[in-house]
């Protein structure tokens, strides 16, 4: 079995209002040395497949079809055999 | 300047309804070999600090005070000099 760790981030050109709110909150708490915060998703997906190539292909398919919005998001992933 | 990549996950004992919905959607799309999906947050925080020890201390402080709910979440982070 493989475990995919998928990191989804907003594309650089896309405004991140959630990150902006967190940055302002940190600033108000005294952390004035934080110029930027970007918030994305971290997904851990277990896959019952035999080999790593099949796992990578399936992760890419699932990201393209459901897990990631390619218009505004980028993603990377890692596979670990478990 | 340092960049912190912070990975926040729900603790294993905490139910993840969002992950459950994604798992069911994947199942309905034909991915019936996915027994579990867990969804967390991935935060990228820029820090204007001089050294790595100070950066690590500040990231831990910010996580404990604002970014992470220690009752239901765990976190890990990496620091990259940028």
mmCIF file of C-alpha atoms in Angstrom:
data_model
loop_
_atom_site.group_PDB
_atom_site.id
_atom_site.type_symbol
_atom_site.label_atom_id
_atom_site.label_comp_id
_atom_site.label_asym_id
_atom_site.label_seq_id
_atom_site.Cartn_x
_atom_site.Cartn_y
_atom_site.Cartn_z
ATOM 1 C CA UNK A 1 0.000 0.000 0.000
ATOM 2 C CA UNK A 2 1.121 3.532 -0.704
ATOM 3 C CA UNK A 3 0.405 6.782 1.055
ATOM 4 C CA UNK A 4 0.316 9.991 -0.990
ATOM 5 C CA UNK A 5 1.043 13.297 0.696
ATOM 6 C CA UNK A 6 -0.427 15.991 -1.506
ATOM 7 C CA UNK A 7 0.398 19.684 -1.051
ATOM 8 C CA UNK A 8 -2.028 22.106 -2.703
ATOM 9 C CA UNK A 9 -1.212 25.810 -2.887
ATOM 10 C CA UNK A 10 -2.925 28.785 -4.463
ATOM 11 C CA UNK A 11 -1.080 29.978 -7.572
ATOM 12 C CA UNK A 12 1.157 32.968 -6.885
ATOM 13 C CA UNK A 13 -1.053 35.279 -8.957
ATOM 14 C CA UNK A 14 -4.178 34.408 -6.927
ATOM 15 C CA UNK A 15 -5.104 36.517 -3.905
ATOM 16 C CA UNK A 16 -5.143 34.565 -0.619
ATOM 17 C CA UNK A 17 -7.575 36.348 1.717
ATOM 18 C CA UNK A 18 -7.296 33.660 4.424
ATOM 19 C CA UNK A 19 -3.512 34.044 4.463
ATOM 20 C CA UNK A 20 -3.917 37.827 4.632
ATOM 21 C CA UNK A 21 -6.137 37.578 7.707
ATOM 22 C CA UNK A 22 -3.646 35.274 9.435
ATOM 23 C CA UNK A 23 -0.778 37.669 8.583
ATOM 24 C CA UNK A 24 -2.703 40.588 10.101
ATOM 25 C CA UNK A 25 -3.526 38.561 13.217
ATOM 26 C CA UNK A 26 0.145 37.637 13.652
ATOM 27 C CA UNK A 27 1.086 41.303 13.192
ATOM 28 C CA UNK A 28 -1.407 42.359 15.881
ATOM 29 C CA UNK A 29 0.078 39.709 18.210
ATOM 30 C CA UNK A 30 3.525 41.266 17.866
ATOM 31 C CA UNK A 31 4.953 39.201 15.002
ATOM 32 C CA UNK A 32 5.770 42.148 12.782
ATOM 33 C CA UNK A 33 8.480 40.333 10.860
ATOM 34 C CA UNK A 34 6.061 38.180 8.849
ATOM 35 C CA UNK A 35 5.587 39.756 5.397
ATOM 36 C CA UNK A 36 3.527 36.954 3.889
ATOM 37 C CA UNK A 37 1.391 33.965 4.815
ATOM 38 C CA UNK A 38 -0.134 31.633 2.197
ATOM 39 C CA UNK A 39 -2.552 28.899 3.188
ATOM 40 C CA UNK A 40 -3.150 25.723 1.232
ATOM 41 C CA UNK A 41 -4.302 22.170 1.809
ATOM 42 C CA UNK A 42 -2.358 19.104 2.889
ATOM 43 C CA UNK A 43 -4.026 15.822 1.991
ATOM 44 C CA UNK A 44 -2.961 12.326 3.004
ATOM 45 C CA UNK A 45 -4.496 9.698 0.722
ATOM 46 C CA UNK A 46 -4.015 5.942 1.217
ATOM 47 C CA UNK A 47 -3.917 3.873 -1.963
ATOM 48 C CA UNK A 48 -4.187 0.099 -2.305
ATOM 49 C CA UNK A 49 -2.027 -0.298 -5.410
ATOM 50 C CA UNK A 50 0.846 -2.625 -6.129
ATOM 51 C CA UNK A 51 3.519 -0.371 -7.567
ATOM 52 C CA UNK A 52 4.727 3.191 -7.317
ATOM 53 C CA UNK A 53 4.166 4.096 -10.981
ATOM 54 C CA UNK A 54 0.508 3.096 -10.781
ATOM 55 C CA UNK A 55 0.166 5.032 -7.515
ATOM 56 C CA UNK A 56 1.681 8.188 -9.052
ATOM 57 C CA UNK A 57 -0.577 7.953 -12.090
ATOM 58 C CA UNK A 58 -3.668 7.523 -9.919
ATOM 59 C CA UNK A 59 -2.730 10.469 -7.670
ATOM 60 C CA UNK A 60 -2.307 12.712 -10.734
ATOM 61 C CA UNK A 61 -5.680 11.570 -12.093
ATOM 62 C CA UNK A 62 -7.449 12.183 -8.774
ATOM 63 C CA UNK A 63 -5.867 15.639 -8.415
ATOM 64 C CA UNK A 64 -6.812 16.652 -11.958
ATOM 65 C CA UNK A 65 -10.384 15.369 -11.632
ATOM 66 C CA UNK A 66 -11.368 16.216 -8.047
ATOM 67 C CA UNK A 67 -8.771 17.230 -5.497
ATOM 68 C CA UNK A 68 -7.255 20.323 -7.119
ATOM 69 C CA UNK A 69 -8.731 23.258 -9.032
ATOM 70 C CA UNK A 70 -6.102 23.789 -11.751
ATOM 71 C CA UNK A 71 -7.383 27.281 -12.591
ATOM 72 C CA UNK A 72 -6.280 28.713 -9.248
ATOM 73 C CA UNK A 73 -4.215 25.982 -7.564
ATOM 74 C CA UNK A 74 -0.927 24.131 -8.008
ATOM 75 C CA UNK A 75 0.005 20.845 -6.369
ATOM 76 C CA UNK A 76 2.930 18.593 -5.643
ATOM 77 C CA UNK A 77 2.926 15.178 -4.004
ATOM 78 C CA UNK A 78 5.149 12.536 -2.441
ATOM 79 C CA UNK A 79 4.552 8.801 -2.255
ATOM 80 C CA UNK A 80 5.580 6.640 0.686
ATOM 81 C CA UNK A 81 5.220 2.858 0.749
ATOM 82 C CA UNK A 82 3.432 1.883 3.993
ATOM 83 C CA UNK B 1 14.956 35.499 5.451
ATOM 84 C CA UNK B 2 13.433 32.120 6.191
ATOM 85 C CA UNK B 3 10.378 30.394 4.844
ATOM 86 C CA UNK B 4 8.494 28.000 7.109
ATOM 87 C CA UNK B 5 6.405 25.223 5.558
ATOM 88 C CA UNK B 6 3.947 24.126 8.214
ATOM 89 C CA UNK B 7 1.907 20.921 7.890
ATOM 90 C CA UNK B 8 -1.143 20.725 10.151
ATOM 91 C CA UNK B 9 -3.083 17.468 10.474
ATOM 92 C CA UNK B 10 -6.010 16.370 12.570
ATOM 93 C CA UNK B 11 -4.940 14.012 15.365
ATOM 94 C CA UNK B 12 -5.545 10.355 14.497
ATOM 95 C CA UNK B 13 -8.306 10.051 17.113
ATOM 96 C CA UNK B 14 -10.273 12.976 15.665
ATOM 97 C CA UNK B 15 -12.948 12.310 13.037
ATOM 98 C CA UNK B 16 -12.264 14.007 9.682
ATOM 99 C CA UNK B 17 -15.644 14.553 7.992
ATOM 100 C CA UNK B 18 -14.120 16.525 5.094
ATOM 101 C CA UNK B 19 -11.733 13.655 4.366
ATOM 102 C CA UNK B 20 -14.655 11.216 4.553
ATOM 103 C CA UNK B 21 -16.621 13.154 1.948
ATOM 104 C CA UNK B 22 -13.632 13.238 -0.398
ATOM 105 C CA UNK B 23 -13.100 9.488 0.072
ATOM 106 C CA UNK B 24 -16.746 8.814 -0.815
ATOM 107 C CA UNK B 25 -16.524 11.076 -3.880
ATOM 108 C CA UNK B 26 -13.405 9.248 -5.059
ATOM 109 C CA UNK B 27 -15.180 5.932 -4.508
ATOM 110 C CA UNK B 28 -18.158 7.090 -6.580
ATOM 111 C CA UNK B 29 -15.746 8.149 -9.354
ATOM 112 C CA UNK B 30 -14.337 4.624 -9.531
ATOM 113 C CA UNK B 31 -11.349 4.914 -7.180
ATOM 114 C CA UNK B 32 -12.401 2.053 -4.931
ATOM 115 C CA UNK B 33 -8.878 1.357 -3.700
ATOM 116 C CA UNK B 34 -8.716 4.432 -1.426
ATOM 117 C CA UNK B 35 -9.469 3.347 2.156
ATOM 118 C CA UNK B 36 -8.718 6.669 3.804
ATOM 119 C CA UNK B 37 -8.330 10.392 3.071
ATOM 120 C CA UNK B 38 -7.305 12.911 5.725
ATOM 121 C CA UNK B 39 -7.296 16.621 5.009
ATOM 122 C CA UNK B 40 -5.166 19.179 6.792
ATOM 123 C CA UNK B 41 -3.654 22.600 6.182
ATOM 124 C CA UNK B 42 -0.395 23.549 4.522
ATOM 125 C CA UNK B 43 0.868 27.009 5.463
ATOM 126 C CA UNK B 44 3.821 28.866 4.002
ATOM 127 C CA UNK B 45 4.990 31.645 6.326
ATOM 128 C CA UNK B 46 7.810 34.058 5.465
ATOM 129 C CA UNK B 47 9.907 35.243 8.411
ATOM 130 C CA UNK B 48 12.378 38.126 8.501
ATOM 131 C CA UNK B 49 14.751 36.688 11.091
ATOM 132 C CA UNK B 50 18.523 36.340 11.080
ATOM 133 C CA UNK B 51 19.115 32.760 12.152
ATOM 134 C CA UNK B 52 17.466 29.372 11.951
ATOM 135 C CA UNK B 53 17.134 28.814 15.714
ATOM 136 C CA UNK B 54 15.219 32.075 16.130
ATOM 137 C CA UNK B 55 13.035 31.165 13.148
ATOM 138 C CA UNK B 56 12.222 27.721 14.601
ATOM 139 C CA UNK B 57 11.375 29.215 17.996
ATOM 140 C CA UNK B 58 9.086 31.808 16.424
ATOM 141 C CA UNK B 59 7.292 29.220 14.273
ATOM 142 C CA UNK B 60 6.625 27.064 17.352
ATOM 143 C CA UNK B 61 5.304 30.119 19.238
ATOM 144 C CA UNK B 62 3.011 31.136 16.388
ATOM 145 C CA UNK B 63 1.685 27.591 15.998
ATOM 146 C CA UNK B 64 0.984 27.231 19.707
ATOM 147 C CA UNK B 65 -0.703 30.633 19.963
ATOM 148 C CA UNK B 66 -2.641 30.978 16.710
ATOM 149 C CA UNK B 67 -2.001 28.651 13.797
ATOM 150 C CA UNK B 68 -2.761 25.260 15.338
ATOM 151 C CA UNK B 69 -5.437 23.998 17.728
ATOM 152 C CA UNK B 70 -3.428 21.605 19.922
ATOM 153 C CA UNK B 71 -6.566 19.900 21.257
ATOM 154 C CA UNK B 72 -7.408 18.366 17.887
ATOM 155 C CA UNK B 73 -4.409 19.039 15.635
ATOM 156 C CA UNK B 74 -0.739 18.097 15.298
ATOM 157 C CA UNK B 75 1.843 19.960 13.262
ATOM 158 C CA UNK B 76 5.302 19.629 11.809
ATOM 159 C CA UNK B 77 7.334 22.225 9.948
ATOM 160 C CA UNK B 78 10.402 22.724 7.795
ATOM 161 C CA UNK B 79 12.525 25.848 7.449
ATOM 162 C CA UNK B 80 14.171 26.930 4.211
ATOM 163 C CA UNK B 81 16.500 29.918 3.938
ATOM 164 C CA UNK B 82 15.310 32.117 1.043
#
